[in-house]
PDB file of C-alpha atoms in Angstrom:
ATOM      1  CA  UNK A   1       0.000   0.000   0.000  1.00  0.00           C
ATOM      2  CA  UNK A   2       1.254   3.800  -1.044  1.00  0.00           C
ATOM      3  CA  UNK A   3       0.914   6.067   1.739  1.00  0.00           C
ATOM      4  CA  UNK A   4       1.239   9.830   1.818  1.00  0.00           C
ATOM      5  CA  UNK A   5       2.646  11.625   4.897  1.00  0.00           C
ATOM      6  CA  UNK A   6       1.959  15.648   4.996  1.00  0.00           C
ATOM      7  CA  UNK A   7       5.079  16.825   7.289  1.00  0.00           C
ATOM      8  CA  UNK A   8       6.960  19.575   7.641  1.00  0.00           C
ATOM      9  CA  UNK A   9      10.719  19.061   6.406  1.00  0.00           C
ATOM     10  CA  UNK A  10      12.099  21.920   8.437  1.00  0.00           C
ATOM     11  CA  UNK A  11       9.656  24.778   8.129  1.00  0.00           C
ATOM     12  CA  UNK A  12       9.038  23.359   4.146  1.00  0.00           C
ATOM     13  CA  UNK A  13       5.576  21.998   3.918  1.00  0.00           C
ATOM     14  CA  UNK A  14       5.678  18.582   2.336  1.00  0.00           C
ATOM     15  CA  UNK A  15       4.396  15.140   1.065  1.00  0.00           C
ATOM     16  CA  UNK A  16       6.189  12.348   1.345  1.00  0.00           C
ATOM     17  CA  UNK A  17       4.959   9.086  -1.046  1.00  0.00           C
ATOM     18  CA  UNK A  18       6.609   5.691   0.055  1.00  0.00           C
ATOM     19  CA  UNK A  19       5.364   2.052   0.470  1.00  0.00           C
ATOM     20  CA  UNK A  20       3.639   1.954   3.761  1.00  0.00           C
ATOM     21  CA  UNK A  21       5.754  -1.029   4.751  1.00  0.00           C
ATOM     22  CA  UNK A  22       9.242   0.511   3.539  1.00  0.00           C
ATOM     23  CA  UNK A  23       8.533   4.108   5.162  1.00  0.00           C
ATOM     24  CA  UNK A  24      10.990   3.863   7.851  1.00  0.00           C
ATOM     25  CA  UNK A  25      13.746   2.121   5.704  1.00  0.00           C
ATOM     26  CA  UNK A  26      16.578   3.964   3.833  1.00  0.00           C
ATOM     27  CA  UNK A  27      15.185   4.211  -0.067  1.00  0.00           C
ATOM     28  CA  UNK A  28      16.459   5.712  -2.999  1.00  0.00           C
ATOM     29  CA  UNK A  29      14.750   9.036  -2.869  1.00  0.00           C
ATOM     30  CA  UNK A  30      13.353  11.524  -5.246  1.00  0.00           C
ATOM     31  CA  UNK A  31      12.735  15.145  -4.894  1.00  0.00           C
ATOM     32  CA  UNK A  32      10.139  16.996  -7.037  1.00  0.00           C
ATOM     33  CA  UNK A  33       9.626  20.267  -7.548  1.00  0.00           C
ATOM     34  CA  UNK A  34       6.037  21.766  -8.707  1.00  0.00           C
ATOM     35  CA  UNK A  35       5.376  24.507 -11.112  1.00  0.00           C
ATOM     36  CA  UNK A  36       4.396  28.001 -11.137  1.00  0.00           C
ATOM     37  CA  UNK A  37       1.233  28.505  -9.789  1.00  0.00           C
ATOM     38  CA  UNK A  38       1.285  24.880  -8.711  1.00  0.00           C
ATOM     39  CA  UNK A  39       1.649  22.838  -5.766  1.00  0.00           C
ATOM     40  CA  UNK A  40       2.923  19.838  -4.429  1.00  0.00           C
ATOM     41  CA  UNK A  41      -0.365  18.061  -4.177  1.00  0.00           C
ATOM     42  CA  UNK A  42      -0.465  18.122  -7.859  1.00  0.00           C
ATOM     43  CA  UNK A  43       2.281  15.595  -8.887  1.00  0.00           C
ATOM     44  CA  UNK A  44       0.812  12.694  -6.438  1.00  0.00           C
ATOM     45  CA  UNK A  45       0.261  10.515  -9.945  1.00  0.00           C
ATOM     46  CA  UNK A  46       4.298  10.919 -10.599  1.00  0.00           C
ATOM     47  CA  UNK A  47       5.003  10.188  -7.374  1.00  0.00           C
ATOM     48  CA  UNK A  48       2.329   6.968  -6.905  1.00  0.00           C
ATOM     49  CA  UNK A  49       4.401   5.865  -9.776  1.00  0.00           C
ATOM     50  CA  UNK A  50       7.690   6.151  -8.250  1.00  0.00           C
ATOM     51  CA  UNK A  51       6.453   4.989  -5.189  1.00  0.00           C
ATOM     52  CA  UNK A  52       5.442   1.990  -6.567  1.00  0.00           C
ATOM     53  CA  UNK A  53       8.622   0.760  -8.152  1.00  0.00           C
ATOM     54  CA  UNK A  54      10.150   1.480  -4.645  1.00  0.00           C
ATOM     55  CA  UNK A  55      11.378   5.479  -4.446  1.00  0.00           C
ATOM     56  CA  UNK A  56      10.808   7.729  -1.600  1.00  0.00           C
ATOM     57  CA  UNK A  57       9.157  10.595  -3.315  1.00  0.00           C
ATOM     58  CA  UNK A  58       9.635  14.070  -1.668  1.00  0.00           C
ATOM     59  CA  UNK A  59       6.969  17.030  -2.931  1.00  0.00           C
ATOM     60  CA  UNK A  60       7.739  20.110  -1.303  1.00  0.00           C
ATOM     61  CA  UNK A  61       5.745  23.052  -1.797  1.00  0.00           C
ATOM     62  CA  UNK A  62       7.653  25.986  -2.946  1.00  0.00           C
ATOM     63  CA  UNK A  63       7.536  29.829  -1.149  1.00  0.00           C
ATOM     64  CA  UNK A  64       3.965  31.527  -2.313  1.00  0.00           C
ATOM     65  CA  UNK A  65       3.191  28.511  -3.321  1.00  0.00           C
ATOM     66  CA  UNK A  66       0.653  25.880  -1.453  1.00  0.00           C
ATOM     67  CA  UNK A  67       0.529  26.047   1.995  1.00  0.00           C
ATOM     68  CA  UNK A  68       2.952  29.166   1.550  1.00  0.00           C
ATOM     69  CA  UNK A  69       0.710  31.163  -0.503  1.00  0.00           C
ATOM     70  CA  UNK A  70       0.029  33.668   2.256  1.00  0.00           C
ATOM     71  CA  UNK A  71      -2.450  35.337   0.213  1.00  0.00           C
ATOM     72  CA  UNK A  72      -0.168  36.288  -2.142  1.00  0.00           C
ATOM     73  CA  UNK A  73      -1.066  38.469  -5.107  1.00  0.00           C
ATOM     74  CA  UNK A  74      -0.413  36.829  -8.771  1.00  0.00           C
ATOM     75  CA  UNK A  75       1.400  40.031  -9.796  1.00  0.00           C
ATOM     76  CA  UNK A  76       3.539  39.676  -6.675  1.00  0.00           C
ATOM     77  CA  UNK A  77       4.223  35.855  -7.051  1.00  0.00           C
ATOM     78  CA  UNK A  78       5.357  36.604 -11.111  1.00  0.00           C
ATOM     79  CA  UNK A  79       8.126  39.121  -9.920  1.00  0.00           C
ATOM     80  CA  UNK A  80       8.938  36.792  -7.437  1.00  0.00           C
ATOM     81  CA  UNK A  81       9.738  33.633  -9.911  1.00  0.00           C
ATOM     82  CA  UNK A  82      13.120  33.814  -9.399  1.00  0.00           C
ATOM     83  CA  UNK A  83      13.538  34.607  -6.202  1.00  0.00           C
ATOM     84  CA  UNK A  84      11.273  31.528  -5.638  1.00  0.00           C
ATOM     85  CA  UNK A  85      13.899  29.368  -8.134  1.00  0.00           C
ATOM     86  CA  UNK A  86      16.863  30.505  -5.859  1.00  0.00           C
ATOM     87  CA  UNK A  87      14.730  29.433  -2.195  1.00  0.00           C
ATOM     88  CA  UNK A  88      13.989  25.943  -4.242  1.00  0.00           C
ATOM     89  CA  UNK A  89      18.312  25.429  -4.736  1.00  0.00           C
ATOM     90  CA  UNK A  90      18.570  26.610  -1.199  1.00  0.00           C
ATOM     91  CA  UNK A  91      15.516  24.049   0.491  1.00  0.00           C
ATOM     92  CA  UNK A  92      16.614  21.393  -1.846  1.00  0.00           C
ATOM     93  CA  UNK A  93      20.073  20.978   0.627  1.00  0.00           C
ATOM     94  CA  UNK A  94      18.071  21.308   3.677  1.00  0.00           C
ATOM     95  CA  UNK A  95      15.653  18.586   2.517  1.00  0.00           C
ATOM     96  CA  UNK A  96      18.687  16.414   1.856  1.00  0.00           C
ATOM     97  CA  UNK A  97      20.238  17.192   5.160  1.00  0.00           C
ATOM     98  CA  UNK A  98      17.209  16.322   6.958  1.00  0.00           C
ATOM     99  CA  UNK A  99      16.441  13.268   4.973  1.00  0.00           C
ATOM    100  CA  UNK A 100      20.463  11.901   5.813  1.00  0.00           C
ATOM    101  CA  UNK A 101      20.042  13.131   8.928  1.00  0.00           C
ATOM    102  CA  UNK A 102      17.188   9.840   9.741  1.00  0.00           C
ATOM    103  CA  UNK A 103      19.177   7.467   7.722  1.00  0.00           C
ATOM    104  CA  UNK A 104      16.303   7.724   5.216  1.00  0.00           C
ATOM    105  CA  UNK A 105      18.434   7.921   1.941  1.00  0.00           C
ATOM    106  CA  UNK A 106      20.015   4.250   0.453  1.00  0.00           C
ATOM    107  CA  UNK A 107      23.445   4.319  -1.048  1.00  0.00           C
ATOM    108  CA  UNK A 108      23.519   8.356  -1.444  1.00  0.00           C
ATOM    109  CA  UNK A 109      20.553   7.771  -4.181  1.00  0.00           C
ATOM    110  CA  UNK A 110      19.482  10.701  -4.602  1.00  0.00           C
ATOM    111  CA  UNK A 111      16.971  12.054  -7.948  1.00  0.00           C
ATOM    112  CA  UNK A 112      15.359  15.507  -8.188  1.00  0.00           C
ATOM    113  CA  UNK A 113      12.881  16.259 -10.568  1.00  0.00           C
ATOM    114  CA  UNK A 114      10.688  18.990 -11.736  1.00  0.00           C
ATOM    115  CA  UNK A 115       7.829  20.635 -14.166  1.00  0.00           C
ATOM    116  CA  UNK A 116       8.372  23.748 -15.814  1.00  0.00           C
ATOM    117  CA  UNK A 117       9.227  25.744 -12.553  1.00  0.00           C
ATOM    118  CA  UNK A 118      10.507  22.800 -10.998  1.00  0.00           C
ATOM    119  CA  UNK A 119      12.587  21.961 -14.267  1.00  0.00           C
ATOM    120  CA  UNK A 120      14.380  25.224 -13.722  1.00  0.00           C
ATOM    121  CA  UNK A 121      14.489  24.299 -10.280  1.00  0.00           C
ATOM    122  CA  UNK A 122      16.767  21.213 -11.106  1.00  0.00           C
ATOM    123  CA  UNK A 123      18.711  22.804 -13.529  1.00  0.00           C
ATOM    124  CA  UNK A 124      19.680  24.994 -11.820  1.00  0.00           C
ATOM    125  CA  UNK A 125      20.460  22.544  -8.686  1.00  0.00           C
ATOM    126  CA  UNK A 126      22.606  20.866 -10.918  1.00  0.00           C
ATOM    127  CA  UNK A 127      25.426  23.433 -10.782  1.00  0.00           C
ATOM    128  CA  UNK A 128      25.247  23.423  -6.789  1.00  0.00           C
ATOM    129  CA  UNK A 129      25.163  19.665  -5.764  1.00  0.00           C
ATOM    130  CA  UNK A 130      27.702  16.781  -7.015  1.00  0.00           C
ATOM    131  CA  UNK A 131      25.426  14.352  -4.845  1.00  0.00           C
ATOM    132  CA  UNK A 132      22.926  14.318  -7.525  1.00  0.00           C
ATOM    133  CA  UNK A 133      23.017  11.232  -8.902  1.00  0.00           C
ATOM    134  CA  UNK A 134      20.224  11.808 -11.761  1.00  0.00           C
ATOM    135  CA  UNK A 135      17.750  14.084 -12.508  1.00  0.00           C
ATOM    136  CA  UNK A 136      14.519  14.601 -15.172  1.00  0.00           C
ATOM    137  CA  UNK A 137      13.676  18.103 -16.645  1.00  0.00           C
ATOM    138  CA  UNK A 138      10.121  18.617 -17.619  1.00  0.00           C
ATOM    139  CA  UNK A 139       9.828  21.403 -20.164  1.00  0.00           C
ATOM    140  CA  UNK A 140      12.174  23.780 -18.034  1.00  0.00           C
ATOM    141  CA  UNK A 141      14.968  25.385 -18.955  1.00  0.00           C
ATOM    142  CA  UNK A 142      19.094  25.543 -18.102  1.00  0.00           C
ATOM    143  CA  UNK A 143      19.331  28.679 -19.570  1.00  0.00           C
ATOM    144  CA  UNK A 144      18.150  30.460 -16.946  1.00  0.00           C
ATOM    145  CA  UNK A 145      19.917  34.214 -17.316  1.00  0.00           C
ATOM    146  CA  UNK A 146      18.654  34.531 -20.700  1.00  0.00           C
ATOM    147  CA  UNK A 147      15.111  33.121 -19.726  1.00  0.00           C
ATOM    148  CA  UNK A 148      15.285  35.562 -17.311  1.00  0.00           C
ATOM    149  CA  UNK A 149      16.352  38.757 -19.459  1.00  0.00           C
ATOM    150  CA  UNK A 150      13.374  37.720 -21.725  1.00  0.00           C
ATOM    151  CA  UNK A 151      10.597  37.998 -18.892  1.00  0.00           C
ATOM    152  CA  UNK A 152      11.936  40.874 -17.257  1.00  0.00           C
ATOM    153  CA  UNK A 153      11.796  42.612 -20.751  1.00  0.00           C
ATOM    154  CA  UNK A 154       8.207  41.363 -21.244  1.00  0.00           C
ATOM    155  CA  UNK A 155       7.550  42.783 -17.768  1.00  0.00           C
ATOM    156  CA  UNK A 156       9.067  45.897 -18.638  1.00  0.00           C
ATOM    157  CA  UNK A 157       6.289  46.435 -22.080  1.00  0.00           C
ATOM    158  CA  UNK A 158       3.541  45.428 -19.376  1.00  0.00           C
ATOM    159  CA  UNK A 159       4.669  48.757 -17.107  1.00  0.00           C
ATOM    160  CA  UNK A 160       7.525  49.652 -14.876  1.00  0.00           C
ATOM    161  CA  UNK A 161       8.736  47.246 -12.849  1.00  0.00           C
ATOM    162  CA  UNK A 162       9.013  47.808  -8.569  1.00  0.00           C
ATOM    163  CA  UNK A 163      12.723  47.106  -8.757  1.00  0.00           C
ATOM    164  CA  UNK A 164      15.685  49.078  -9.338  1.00  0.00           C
ATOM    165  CA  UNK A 165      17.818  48.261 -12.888  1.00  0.00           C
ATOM    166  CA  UNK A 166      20.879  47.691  -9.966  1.00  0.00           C
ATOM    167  CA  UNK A 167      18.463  44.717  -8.003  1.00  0.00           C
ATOM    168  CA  UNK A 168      18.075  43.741 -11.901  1.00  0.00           C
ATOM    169  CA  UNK A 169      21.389  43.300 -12.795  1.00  0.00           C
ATOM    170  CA  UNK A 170      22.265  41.541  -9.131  1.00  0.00           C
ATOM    171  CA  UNK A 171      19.387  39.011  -9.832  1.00  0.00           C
ATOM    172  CA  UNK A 172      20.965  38.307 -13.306  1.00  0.00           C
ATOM    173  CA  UNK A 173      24.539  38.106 -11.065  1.00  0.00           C
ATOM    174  CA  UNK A 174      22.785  35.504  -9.004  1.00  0.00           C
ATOM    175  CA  UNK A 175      21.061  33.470 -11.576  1.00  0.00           C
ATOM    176  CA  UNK A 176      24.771  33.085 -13.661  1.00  0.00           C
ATOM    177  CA  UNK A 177      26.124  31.219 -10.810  1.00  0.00           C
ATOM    178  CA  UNK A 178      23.703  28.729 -11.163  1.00  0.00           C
ATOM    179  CA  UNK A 179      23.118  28.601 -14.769  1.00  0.00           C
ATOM    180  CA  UNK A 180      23.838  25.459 -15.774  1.00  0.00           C
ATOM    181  CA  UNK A 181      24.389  26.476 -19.680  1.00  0.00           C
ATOM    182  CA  UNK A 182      27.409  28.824 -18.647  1.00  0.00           C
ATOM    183  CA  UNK A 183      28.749  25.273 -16.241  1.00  0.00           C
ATOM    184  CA  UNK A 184      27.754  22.319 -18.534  1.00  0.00           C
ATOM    185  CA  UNK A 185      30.918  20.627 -16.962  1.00  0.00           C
ATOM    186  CA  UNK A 186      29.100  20.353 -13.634  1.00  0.00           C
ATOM    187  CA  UNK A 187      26.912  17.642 -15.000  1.00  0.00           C
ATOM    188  CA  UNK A 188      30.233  15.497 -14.840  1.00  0.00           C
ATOM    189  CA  UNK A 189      28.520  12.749 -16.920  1.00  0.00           C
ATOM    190  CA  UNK A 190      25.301  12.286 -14.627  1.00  0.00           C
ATOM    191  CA  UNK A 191      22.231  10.489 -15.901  1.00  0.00           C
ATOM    192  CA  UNK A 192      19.619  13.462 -17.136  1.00  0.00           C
ATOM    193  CA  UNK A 193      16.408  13.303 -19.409  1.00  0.00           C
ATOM    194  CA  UNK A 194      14.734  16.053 -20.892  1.00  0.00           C
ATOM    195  CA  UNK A 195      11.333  16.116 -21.876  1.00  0.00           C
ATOM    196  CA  UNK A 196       9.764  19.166 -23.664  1.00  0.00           C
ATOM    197  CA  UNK A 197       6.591  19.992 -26.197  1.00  0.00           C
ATOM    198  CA  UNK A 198       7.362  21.199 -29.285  1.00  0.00           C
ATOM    199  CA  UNK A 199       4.294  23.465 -28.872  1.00  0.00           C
ATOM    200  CA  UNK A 200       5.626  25.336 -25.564  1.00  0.00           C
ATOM    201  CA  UNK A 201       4.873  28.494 -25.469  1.00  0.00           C
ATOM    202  CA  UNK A 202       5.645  29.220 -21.705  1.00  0.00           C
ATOM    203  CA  UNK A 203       9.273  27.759 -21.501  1.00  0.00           C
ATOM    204  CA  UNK A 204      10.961  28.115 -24.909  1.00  0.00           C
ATOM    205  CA  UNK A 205      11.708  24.597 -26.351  1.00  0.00           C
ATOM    206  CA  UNK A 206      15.284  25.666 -27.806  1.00  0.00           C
ATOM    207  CA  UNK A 207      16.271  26.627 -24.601  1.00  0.00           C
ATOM    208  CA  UNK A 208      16.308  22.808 -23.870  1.00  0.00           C
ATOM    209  CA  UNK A 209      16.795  21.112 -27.055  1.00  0.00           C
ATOM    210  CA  UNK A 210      20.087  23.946 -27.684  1.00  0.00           C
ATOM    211  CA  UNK A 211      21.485  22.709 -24.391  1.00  0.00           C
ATOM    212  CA  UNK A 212      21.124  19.322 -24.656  1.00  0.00           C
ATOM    213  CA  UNK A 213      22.377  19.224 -28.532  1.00  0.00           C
ATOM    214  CA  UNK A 214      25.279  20.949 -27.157  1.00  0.00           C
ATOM    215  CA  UNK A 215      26.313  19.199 -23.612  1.00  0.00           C
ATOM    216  CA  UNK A 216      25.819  15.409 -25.320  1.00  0.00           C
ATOM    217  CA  UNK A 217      29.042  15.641 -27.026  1.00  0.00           C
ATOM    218  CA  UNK A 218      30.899  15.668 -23.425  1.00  0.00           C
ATOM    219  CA  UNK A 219      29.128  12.004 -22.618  1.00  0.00           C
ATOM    220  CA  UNK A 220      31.073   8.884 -23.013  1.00  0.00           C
ATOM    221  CA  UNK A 221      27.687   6.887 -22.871  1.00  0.00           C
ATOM    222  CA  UNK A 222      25.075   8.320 -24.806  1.00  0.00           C
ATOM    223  CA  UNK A 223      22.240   6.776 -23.518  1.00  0.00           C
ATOM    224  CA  UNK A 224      23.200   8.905 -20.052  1.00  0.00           C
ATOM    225  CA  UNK A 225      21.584  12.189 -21.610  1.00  0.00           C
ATOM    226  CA  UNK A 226      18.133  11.836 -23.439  1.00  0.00           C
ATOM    227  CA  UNK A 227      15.879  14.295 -25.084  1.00  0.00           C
ATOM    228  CA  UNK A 228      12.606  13.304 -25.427  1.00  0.00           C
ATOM    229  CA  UNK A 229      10.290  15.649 -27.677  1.00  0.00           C
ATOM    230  CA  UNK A 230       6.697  15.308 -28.198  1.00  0.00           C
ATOM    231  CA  UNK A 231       6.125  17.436 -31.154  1.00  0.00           C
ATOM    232  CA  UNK A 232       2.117  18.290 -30.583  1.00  0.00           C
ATOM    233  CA  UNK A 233       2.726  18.663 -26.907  1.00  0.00           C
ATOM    234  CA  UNK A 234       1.793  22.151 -24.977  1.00  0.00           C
ATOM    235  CA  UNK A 235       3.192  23.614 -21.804  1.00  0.00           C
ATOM    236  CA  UNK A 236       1.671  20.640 -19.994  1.00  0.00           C
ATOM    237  CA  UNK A 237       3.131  17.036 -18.893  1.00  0.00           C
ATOM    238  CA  UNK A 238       1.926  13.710 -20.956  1.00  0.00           C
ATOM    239  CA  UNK A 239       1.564  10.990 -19.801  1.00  0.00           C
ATOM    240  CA  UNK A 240       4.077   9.600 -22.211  1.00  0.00           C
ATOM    241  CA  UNK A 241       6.812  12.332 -19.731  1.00  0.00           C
ATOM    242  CA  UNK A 242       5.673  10.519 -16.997  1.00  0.00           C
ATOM    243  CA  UNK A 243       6.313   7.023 -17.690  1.00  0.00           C
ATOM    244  CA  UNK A 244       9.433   8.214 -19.244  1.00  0.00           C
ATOM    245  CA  UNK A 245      10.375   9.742 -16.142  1.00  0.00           C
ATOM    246  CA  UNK A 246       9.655   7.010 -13.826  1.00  0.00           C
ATOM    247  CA  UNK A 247      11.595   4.600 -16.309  1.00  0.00           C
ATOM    248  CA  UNK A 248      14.731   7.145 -16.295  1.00  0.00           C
ATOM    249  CA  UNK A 249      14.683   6.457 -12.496  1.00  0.00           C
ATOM    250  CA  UNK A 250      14.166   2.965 -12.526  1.00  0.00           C
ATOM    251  CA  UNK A 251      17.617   2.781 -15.011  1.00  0.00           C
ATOM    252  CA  UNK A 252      19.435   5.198 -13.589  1.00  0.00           C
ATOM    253  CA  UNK A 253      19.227   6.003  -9.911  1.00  0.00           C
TER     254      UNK A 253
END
């Protein structure tokens, strides 16, 4: 039986899908991230999945986002997206620490995982933590400085924006170090899988598809960096991503 456990890792509200029977045992583990405008109740199917083949699944929601939402305003939360990427990298250690911390992790096995948001989220994680051992990108991007130049410009035609051009240019600063298309050698030949619509018009499909054309090269074993396009597919997961995510984990973590 699948159970689902709403606690608090540290002050990050969370589900946690495991095997009833296994929930106290060390487990290879997966972390996903949600989207924008999301929450972590909303990828239960991906992790039921996981679950099932025997993977601690960790959702945590992200700041303004579920149980954070604190009655936040949208306008608010979409100036906020990066900020919100950042606290992701940052919670993404503590929820490993904690995790290690009960002997809950088997072998260092670690995955993260995210959509959109969440893919970003990853990507982005990539540059910061060697113990990543594989990881899935769902229609997000690794180029996250130029992503982010292209919304703040869009935000710009919409009306002046309530930052300064100097917080601007130190949020672009920030974002660099943990852009994983200026640091491709950080993936150091770990196990990642794209997945991306050719119809996206949220998270630009090149952004992806650019990056992975590029970084493959570096890979001894080519089957240890997949891109997976579905050419009809919107700015929203198949199925087909999910089954190809939980059978990315089941090969490679």
């Amino acid at each position: 039986m699948i159970g689902i456990e709403k606690e608090k890792i540290g002050n990050i509200p969370s589900l946690i899908v495991v095997e009833t029977k296994d929930k106290d045992k060390a487990l290879p583990t997966v972390i996903f991230f949600h989207g924008f405008t999301s929450a972590k109740e909303h990828n239960l199917p991906i992790a039921f999945l996981l679950a099932e083949k025997g993977y601690r699944v960790i959702l945590p929601d992200s700041e303004l986002h579920g149980e954070r939402e604190i009655n936040t305003s949208e306008r608010k939360r979409q100036i906020s997206f990066w900020d919100i990427v950042l606290k992701n990298v940052q919670e993404l250690e503590e929820i490993k620490k904690a995790l290690d911390a009960e002997g809950l992790i088997l072998d260092d096995r670690v995955g993260v995982a995210g959509t959109s948001m969440g893919g970003i989220t990853t990507s982005a994680a990539l540059t910061q933590y060697d113990w990543i051992k594989s990881a899935v990108i769902l229609m997000g991007s690794p180029r996250i400085t130029t992503f982010a130049k292209t919304l703040v410009e869009s935000f710009k035609k919409e009306g002046a924006l309530p930052v300064t051009d100097e917080q601007i240019e130190a949020l672009y600063d920030q974002l660099e170090r943990c852009d994983l298309s200026l640091q491709p050698d950080k993936l150091n030949g770990r196990p990642i899988l794209f997945w991306h619509g050719g119809q996206d018009t949220v998270v630009p499909f090149d952004h992806s598809y650019t990056f992975y054309d590029e970084v493959k090269k570096q890979y001894e074993n080519e089957e240890d960096i997949q891109f997976i396009k579905e050419a009809n597919a919107g700015h929203k997961v198949s199925r087909r991503a999910i089954l190809e995510l939980v059978k990315w984990f089941r090969a490679n973590l």
